mmCIF file of C-alpha atoms in Angstrom:
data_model
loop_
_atom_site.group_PDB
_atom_site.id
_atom_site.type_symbol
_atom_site.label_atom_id
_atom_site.label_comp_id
_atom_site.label_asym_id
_atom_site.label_seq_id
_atom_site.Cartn_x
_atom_site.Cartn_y
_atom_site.Cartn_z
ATOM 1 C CA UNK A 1 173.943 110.584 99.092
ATOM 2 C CA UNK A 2 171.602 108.358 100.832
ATOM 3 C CA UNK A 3 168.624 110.215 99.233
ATOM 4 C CA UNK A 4 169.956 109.802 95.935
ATOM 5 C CA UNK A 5 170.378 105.826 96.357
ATOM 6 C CA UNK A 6 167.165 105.047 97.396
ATOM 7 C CA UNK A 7 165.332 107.061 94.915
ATOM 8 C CA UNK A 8 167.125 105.551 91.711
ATOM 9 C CA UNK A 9 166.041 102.124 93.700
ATOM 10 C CA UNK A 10 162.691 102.971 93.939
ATOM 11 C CA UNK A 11 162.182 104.150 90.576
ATOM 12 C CA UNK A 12 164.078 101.721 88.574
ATOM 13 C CA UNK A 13 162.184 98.867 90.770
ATOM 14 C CA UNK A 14 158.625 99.761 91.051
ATOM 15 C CA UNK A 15 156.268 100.865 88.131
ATOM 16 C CA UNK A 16 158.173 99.378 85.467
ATOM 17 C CA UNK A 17 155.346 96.959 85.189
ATOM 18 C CA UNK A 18 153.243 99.761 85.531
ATOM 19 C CA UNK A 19 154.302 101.219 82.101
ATOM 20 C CA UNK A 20 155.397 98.422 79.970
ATOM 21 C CA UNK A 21 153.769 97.225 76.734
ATOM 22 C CA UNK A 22 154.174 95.113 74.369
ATOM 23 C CA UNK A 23 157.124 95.732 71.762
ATOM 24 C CA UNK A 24 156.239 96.589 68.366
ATOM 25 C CA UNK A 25 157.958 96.420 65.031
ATOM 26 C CA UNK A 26 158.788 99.832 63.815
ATOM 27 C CA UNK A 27 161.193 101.510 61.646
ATOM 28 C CA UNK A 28 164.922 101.818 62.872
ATOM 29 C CA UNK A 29 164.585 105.439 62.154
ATOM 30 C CA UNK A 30 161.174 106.404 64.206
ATOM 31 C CA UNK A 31 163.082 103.827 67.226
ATOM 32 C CA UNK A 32 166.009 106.009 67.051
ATOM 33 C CA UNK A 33 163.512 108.973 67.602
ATOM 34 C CA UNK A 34 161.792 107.402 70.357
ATOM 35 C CA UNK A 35 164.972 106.691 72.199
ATOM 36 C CA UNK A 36 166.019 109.923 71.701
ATOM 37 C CA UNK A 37 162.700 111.412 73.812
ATOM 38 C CA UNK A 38 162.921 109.081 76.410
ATOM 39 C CA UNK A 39 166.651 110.473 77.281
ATOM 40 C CA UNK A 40 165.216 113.846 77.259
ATOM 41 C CA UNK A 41 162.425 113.254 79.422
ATOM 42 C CA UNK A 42 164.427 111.148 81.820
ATOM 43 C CA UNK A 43 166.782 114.166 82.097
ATOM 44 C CA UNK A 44 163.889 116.297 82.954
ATOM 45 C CA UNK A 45 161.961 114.659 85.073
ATOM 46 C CA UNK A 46 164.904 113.277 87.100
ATOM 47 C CA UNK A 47 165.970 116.729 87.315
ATOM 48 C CA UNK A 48 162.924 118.002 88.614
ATOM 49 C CA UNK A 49 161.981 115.013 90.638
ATOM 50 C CA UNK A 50 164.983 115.708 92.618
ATOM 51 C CA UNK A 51 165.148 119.571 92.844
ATOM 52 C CA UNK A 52 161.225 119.724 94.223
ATOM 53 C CA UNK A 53 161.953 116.507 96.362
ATOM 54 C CA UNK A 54 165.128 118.532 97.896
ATOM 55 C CA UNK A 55 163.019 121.979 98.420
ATOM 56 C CA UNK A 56 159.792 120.420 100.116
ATOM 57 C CA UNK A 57 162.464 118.823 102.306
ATOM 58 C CA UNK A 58 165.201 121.814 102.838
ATOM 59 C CA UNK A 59 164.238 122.942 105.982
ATOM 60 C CA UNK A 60 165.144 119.103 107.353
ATOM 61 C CA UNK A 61 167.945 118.715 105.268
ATOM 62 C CA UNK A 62 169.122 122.279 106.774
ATOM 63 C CA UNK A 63 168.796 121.147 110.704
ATOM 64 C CA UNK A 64 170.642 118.067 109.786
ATOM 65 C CA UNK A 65 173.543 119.845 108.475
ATOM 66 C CA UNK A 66 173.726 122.169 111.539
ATOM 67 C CA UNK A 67 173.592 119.204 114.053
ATOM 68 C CA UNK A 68 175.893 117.421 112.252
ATOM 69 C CA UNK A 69 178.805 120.130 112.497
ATOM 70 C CA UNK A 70 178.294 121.207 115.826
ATOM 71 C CA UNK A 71 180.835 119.063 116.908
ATOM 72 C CA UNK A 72 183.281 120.691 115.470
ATOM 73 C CA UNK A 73 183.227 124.220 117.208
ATOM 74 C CA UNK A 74 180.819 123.585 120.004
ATOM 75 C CA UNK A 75 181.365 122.507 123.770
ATOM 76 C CA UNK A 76 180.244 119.136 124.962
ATOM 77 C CA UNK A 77 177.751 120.879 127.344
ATOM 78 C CA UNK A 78 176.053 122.914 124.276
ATOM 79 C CA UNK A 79 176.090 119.403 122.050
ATOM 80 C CA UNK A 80 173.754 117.972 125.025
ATOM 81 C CA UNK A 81 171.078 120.164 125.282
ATOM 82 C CA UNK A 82 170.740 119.864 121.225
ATOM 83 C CA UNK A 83 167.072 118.781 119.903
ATOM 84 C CA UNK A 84 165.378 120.014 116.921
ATOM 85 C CA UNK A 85 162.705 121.906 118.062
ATOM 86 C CA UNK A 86 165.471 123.726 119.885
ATOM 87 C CA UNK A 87 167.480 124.068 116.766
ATOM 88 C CA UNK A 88 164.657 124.561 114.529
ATOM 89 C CA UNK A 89 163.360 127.575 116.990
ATOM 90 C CA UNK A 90 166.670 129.007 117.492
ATOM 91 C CA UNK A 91 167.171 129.286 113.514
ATOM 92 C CA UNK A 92 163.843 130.965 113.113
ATOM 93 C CA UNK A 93 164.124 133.392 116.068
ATOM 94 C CA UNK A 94 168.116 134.216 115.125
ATOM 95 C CA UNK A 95 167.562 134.169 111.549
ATOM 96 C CA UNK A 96 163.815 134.217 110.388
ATOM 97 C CA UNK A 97 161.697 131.920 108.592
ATOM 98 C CA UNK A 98 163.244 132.296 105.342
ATOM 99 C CA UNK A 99 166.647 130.952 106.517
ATOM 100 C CA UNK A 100 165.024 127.074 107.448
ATOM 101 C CA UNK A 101 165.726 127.132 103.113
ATOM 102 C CA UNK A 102 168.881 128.644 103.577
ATOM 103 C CA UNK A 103 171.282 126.838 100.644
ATOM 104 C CA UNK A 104 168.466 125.668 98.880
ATOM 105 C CA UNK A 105 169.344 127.397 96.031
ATOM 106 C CA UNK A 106 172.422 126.117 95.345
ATOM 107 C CA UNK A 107 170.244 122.995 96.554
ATOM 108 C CA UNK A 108 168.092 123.428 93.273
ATOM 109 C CA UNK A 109 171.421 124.415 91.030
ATOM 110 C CA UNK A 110 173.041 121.044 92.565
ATOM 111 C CA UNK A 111 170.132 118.704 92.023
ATOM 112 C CA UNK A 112 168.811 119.488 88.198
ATOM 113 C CA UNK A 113 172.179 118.486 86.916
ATOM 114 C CA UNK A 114 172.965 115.408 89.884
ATOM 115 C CA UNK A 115 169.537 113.935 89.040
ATOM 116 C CA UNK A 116 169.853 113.778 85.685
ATOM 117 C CA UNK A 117 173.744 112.813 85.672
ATOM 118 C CA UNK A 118 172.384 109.979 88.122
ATOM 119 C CA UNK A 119 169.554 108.860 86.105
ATOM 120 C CA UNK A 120 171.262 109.348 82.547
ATOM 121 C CA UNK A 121 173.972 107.646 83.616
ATOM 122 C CA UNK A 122 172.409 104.466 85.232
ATOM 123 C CA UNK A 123 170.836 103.701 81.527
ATOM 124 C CA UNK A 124 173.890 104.314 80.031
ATOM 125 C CA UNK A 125 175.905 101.944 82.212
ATOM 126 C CA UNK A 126 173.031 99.275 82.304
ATOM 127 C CA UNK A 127 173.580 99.482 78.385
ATOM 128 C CA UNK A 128 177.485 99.330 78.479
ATOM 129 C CA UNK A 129 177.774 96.075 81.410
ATOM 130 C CA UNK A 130 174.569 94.353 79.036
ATOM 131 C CA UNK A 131 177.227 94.280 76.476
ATOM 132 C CA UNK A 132 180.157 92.667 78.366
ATOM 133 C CA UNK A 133 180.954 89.155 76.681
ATOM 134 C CA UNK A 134 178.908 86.607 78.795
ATOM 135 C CA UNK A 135 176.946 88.789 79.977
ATOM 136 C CA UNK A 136 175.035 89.624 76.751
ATOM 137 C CA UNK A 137 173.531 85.845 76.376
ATOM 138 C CA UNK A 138 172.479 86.044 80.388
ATOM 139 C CA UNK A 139 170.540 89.435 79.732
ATOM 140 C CA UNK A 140 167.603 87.479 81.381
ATOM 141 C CA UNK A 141 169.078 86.136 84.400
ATOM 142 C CA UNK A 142 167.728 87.571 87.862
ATOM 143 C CA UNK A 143 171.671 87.169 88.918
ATOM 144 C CA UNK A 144 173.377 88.895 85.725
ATOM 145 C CA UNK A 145 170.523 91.797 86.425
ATOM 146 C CA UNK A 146 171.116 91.813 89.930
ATOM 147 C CA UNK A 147 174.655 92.596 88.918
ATOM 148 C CA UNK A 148 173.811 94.880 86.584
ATOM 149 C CA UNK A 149 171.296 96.770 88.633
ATOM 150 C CA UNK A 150 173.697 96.836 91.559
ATOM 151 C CA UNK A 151 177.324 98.030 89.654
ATOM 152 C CA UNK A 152 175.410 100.782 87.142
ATOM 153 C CA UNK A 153 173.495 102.278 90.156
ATOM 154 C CA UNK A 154 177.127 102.567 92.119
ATOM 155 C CA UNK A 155 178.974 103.512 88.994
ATOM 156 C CA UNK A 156 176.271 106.612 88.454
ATOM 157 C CA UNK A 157 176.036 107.312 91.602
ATOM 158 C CA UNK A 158 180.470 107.924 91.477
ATOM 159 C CA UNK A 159 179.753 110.123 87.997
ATOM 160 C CA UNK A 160 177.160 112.221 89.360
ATOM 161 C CA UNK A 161 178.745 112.781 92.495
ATOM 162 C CA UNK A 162 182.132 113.612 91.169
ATOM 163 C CA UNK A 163 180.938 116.128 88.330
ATOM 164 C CA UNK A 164 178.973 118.189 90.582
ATOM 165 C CA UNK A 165 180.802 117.875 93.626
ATOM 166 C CA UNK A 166 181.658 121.990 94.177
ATOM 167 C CA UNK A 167 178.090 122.749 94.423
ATOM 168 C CA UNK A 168 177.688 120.294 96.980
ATOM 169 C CA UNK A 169 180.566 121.644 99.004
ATOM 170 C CA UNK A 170 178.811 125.077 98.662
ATOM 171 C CA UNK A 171 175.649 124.216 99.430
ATOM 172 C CA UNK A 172 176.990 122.663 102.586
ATOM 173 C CA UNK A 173 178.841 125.925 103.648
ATOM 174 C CA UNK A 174 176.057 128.476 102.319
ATOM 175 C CA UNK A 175 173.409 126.090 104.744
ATOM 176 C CA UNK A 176 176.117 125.726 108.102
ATOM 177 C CA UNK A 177 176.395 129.836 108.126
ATOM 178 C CA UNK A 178 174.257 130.993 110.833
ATOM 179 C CA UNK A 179 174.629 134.507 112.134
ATOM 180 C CA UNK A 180 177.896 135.425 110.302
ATOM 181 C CA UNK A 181 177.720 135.492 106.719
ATOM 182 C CA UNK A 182 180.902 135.119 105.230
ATOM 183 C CA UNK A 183 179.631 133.484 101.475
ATOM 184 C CA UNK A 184 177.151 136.012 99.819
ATOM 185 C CA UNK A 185 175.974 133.363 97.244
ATOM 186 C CA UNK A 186 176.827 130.537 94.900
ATOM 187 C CA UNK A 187 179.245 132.588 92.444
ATOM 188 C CA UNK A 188 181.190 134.624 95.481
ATOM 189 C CA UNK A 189 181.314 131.047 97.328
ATOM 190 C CA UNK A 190 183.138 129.386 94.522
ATOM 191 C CA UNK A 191 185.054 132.564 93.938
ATOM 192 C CA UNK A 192 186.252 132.535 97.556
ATOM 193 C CA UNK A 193 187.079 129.217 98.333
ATOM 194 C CA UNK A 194 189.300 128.703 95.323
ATOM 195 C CA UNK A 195 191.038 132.225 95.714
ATOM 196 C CA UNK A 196 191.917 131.099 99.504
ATOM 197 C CA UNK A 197 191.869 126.961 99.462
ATOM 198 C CA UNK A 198 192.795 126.424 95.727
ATOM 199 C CA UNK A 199 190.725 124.795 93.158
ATOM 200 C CA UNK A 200 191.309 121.309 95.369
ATOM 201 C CA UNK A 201 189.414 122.482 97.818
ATOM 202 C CA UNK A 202 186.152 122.583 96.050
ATOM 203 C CA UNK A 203 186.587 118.905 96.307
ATOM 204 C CA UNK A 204 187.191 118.658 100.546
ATOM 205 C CA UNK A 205 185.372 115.578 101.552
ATOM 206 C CA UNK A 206 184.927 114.056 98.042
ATOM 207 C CA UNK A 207 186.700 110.863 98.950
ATOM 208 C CA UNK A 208 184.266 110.100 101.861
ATOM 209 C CA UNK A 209 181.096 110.795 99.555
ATOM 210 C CA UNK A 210 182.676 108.407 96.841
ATOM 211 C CA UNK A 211 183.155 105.329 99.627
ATOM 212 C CA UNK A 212 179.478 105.831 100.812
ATOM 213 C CA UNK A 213 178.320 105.003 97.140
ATOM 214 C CA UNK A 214 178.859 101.563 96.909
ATOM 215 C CA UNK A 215 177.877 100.802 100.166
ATOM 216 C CA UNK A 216 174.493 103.346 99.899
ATOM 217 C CA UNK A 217 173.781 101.545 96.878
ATOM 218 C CA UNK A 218 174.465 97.963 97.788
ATOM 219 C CA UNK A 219 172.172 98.386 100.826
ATOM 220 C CA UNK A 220 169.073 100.428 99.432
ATOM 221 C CA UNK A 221 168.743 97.975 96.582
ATOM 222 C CA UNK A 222 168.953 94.642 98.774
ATOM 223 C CA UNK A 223 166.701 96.505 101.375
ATOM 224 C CA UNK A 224 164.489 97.144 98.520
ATOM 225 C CA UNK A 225 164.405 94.079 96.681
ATOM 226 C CA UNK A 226 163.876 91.998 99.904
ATOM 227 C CA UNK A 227 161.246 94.039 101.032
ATOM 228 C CA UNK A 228 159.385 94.186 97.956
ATOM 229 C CA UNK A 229 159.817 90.232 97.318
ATOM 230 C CA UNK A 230 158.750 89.175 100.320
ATOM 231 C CA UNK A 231 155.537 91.666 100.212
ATOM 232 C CA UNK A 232 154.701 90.657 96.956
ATOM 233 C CA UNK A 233 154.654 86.845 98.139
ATOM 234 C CA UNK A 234 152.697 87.937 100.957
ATOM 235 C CA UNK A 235 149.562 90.400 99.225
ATOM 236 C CA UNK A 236 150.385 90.083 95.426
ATOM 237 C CA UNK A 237 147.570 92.396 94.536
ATOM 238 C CA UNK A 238 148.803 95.356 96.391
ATOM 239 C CA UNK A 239 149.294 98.354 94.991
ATOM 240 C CA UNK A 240 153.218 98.712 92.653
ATOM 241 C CA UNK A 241 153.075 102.118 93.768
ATOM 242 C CA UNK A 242 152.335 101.845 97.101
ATOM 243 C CA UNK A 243 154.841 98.853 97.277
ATOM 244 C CA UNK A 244 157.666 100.643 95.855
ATOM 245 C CA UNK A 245 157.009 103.479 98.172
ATOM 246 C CA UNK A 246 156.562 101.564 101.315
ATOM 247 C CA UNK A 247 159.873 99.597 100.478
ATOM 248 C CA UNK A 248 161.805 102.685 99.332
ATOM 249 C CA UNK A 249 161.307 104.624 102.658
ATOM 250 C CA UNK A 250 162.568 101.414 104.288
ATOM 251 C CA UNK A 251 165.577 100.995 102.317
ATOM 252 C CA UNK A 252 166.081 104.535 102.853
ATOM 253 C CA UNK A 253 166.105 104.497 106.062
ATOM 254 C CA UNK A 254 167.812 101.072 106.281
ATOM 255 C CA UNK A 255 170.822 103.172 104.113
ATOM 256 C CA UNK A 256 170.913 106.028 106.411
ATOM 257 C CA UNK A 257 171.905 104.444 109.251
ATOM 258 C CA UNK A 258 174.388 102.489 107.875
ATOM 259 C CA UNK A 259 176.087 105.283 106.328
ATOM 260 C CA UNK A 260 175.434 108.385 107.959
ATOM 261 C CA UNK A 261 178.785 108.624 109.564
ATOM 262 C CA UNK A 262 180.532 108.716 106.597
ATOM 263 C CA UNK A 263 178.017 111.272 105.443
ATOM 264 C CA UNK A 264 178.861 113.513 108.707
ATOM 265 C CA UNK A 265 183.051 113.530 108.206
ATOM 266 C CA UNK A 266 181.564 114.206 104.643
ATOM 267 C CA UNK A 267 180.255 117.112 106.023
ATOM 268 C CA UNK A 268 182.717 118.150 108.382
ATOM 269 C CA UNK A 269 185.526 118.019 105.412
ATOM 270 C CA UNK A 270 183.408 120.397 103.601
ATOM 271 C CA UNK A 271 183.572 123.118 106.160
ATOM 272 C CA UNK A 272 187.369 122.290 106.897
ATOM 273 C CA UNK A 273 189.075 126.047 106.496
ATOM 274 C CA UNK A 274 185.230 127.357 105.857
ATOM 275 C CA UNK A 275 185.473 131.123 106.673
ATOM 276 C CA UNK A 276 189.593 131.679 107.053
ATOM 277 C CA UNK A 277 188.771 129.653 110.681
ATOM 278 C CA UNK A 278 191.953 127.063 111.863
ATOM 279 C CA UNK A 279 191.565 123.452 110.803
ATOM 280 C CA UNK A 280 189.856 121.241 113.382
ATOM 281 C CA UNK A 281 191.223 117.620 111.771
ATOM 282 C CA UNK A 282 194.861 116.977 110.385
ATOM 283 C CA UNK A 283 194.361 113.580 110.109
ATOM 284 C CA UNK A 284 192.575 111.081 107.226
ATOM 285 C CA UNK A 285 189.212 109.834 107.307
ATOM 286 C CA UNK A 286 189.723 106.573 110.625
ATOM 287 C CA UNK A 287 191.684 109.482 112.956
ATOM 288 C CA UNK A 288 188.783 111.906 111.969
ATOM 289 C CA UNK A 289 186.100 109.207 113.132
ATOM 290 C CA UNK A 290 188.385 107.962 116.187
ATOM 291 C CA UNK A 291 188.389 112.068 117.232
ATOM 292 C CA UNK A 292 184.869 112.194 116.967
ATOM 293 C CA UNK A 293 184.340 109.153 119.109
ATOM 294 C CA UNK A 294 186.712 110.267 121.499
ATOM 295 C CA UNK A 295 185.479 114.313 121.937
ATOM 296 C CA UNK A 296 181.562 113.219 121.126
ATOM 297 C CA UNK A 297 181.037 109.368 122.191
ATOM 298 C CA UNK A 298 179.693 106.755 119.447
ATOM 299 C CA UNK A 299 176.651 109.108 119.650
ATOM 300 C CA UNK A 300 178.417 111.851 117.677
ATOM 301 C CA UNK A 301 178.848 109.868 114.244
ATOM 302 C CA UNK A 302 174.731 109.803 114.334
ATOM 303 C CA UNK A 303 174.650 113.181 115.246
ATOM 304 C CA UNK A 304 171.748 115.006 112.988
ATOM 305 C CA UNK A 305 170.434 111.188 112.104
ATOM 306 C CA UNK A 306 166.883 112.438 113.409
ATOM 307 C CA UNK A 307 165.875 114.963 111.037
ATOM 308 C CA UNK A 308 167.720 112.223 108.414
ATOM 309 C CA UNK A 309 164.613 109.896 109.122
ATOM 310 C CA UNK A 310 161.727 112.902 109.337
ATOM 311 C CA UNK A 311 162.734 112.999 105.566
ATOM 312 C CA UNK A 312 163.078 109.898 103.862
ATOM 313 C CA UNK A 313 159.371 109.538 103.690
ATOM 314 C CA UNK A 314 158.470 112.658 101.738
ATOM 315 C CA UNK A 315 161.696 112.853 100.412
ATOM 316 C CA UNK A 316 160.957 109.488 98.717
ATOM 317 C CA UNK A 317 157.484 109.920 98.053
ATOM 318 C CA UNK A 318 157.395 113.419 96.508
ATOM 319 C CA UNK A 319 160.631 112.506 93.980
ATOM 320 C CA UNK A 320 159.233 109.189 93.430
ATOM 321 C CA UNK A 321 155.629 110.820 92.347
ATOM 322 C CA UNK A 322 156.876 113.736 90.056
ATOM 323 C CA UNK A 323 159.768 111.628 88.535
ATOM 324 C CA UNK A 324 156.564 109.085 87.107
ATOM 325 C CA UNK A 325 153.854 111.888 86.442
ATOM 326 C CA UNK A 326 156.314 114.221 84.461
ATOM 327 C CA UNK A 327 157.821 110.343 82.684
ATOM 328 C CA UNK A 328 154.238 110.049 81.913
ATOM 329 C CA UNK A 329 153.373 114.166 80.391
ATOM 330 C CA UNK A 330 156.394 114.003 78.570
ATOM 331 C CA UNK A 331 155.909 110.764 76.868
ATOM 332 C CA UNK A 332 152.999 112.629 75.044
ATOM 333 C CA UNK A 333 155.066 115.129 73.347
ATOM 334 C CA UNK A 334 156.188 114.194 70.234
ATOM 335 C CA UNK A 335 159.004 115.760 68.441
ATOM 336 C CA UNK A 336 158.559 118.179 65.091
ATOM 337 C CA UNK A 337 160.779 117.077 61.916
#
């Protein structure tokens, strides 16, 4: 989720200037057109942004999902001698290379539709709340786009979430399997888990990824916005790019911390009943963080945060890049009547 956040930030704040001319007069039809190809390429390149972002970055994302439910079945004196070169070794020497991308598959089949959900429906909303009686006359205002900015981002980040919430869960189980494979793939995942946990529990740990939104959002586009102010009053001829970069890593990392515990229960839902194995947590979301702080320490609700950070940088960066350079390819094509 926190990946997600600070990307939309990043791109929505930094090269607009970058690619904005001046408006010209044209026909309502060849507008209509024109509006019509920007939705399509923003699809796309979202899409792909996202899915390459999420594959030059799987074999982080992987070793944060494995540190971040080993509290679940593991000893206290097994949690302690966790690091990730330790981890990262043990997965290649148990499991080979190939398995540091295990789940990145269903990685790839998650993130083409969440990016573009996410970016589609961010427009969309920003359209829909610029419409809102007394809002409309304010279009201008740094506050009414502040608030604009601020509820579309956490509104799209709730749709996108919520309609492709399943593959999530599966990607979450398909990457936490280590030498017992009990889901063969994608199809036989979704087959199994609704044959033995009913359709509902596609959607385990949905309610802690939808209260991380607002707060994800709320705190990647302050970071952001802060950051990138108060550089910008500092060196004004710095590079956008390199601003919105530099900022966007920091806000990502700035969201991560704040909301990585809710990202781990996240987690830990997801792999409730994973397998046919007992239930570890009977309780709802404050006894599942009070058991955690009681079995683990304070420590345990950060547990994985490490290989969180290593990512945010790349992560950022390589979304950030393809999202503007395909934006930029596909602005060129022009459509065929």
């Amino acid at each position: 989720m926190q990946t997600e956040a600070r990307v939309g930030v990043v791109v929505e704040g930094g090269p607009r200037a970058l690619n904005s001319q001046p408006k010209q007069h044209k026909p309502l039809q060849q507008q209509y057109q024109q509006s019509q190809i920007g939705t399509v390429s923003q699809l796309v390149a979202g899409g792909v942004a996202g899915a390459l972002s999420k594959t030059c970055t799987a074999p982080l994302a992987r070793l944060t999902i494995l540190f971040q439910v080993q509290g679940m079945h593991s000893d206290v004196a097994t949690l302690r001698k966790a690091s990730i070169w330790h981890e990262a070794s043990r997965v290649i020497r148990e499991e080979g290379v190939r398995a540091l991308w295990k789940g990145n598959l269903v990685t790839i089949a998650h993130r083409l539709p969440y990016s573009s959900v996410n970016f589609y429906a961010y427009e969309r909303y920003k359209q829909f709340l610029h419409m809102i009686p007394g809002l409309e006359i304010h279009r201008e205002s740094a506050g009414v786009n502040l608030f604009v900015h601020f509820v579309g981002g956490g509104l799209a980040g709730i749709t996108a979430a919520s309609a492709t919430y399943p593959l999530d869960l599966v990607r979450t189980r398909l990457a936490a399997q280590t030498n017992v494979i009990y889901y063969r793939g994608i199809w036989h995942a979704l087959q199994t888990i609704s044959r033995e946990e009913g359709v509902f529990g596609l959607y385990k740990g949905l309610g802690a990824t939808l209260l991380g939104v607002g707060p994800s959002i709320a705190i990647s586009f302050s970071v952001y916005e802060s950051l990138r102010s108060f550089w910008h009053s500092r060196r004004p001829h710095d590079s956008t790019v390199a601003v919105s970069l530099a900022c966007g890593s920091l806000s990502g990392i700035a969201s991560s911390t704040a909301t990585f515990p809710l990202d781990l229960v996240r987690r830990r839902k997801q792999l409730e009943g994973a397998g046919g194995r007992a239930r570890v947590y009977t309780t709802g979301l404050l006894g599942i963080f009070k058991h955690i702080i009681q079995t683990e320490g304070f420590r345990g609700l950060y547990r994985g945060i490490m290989p969180e950070y290593y990512k945010v940088v790349p992560g950022v960066s390589i979304c950030f890049t393809t999202y503007e350079t395909l934006k930029l390819l596909l602005a060129d094509v022009t459509p065929t009547i």
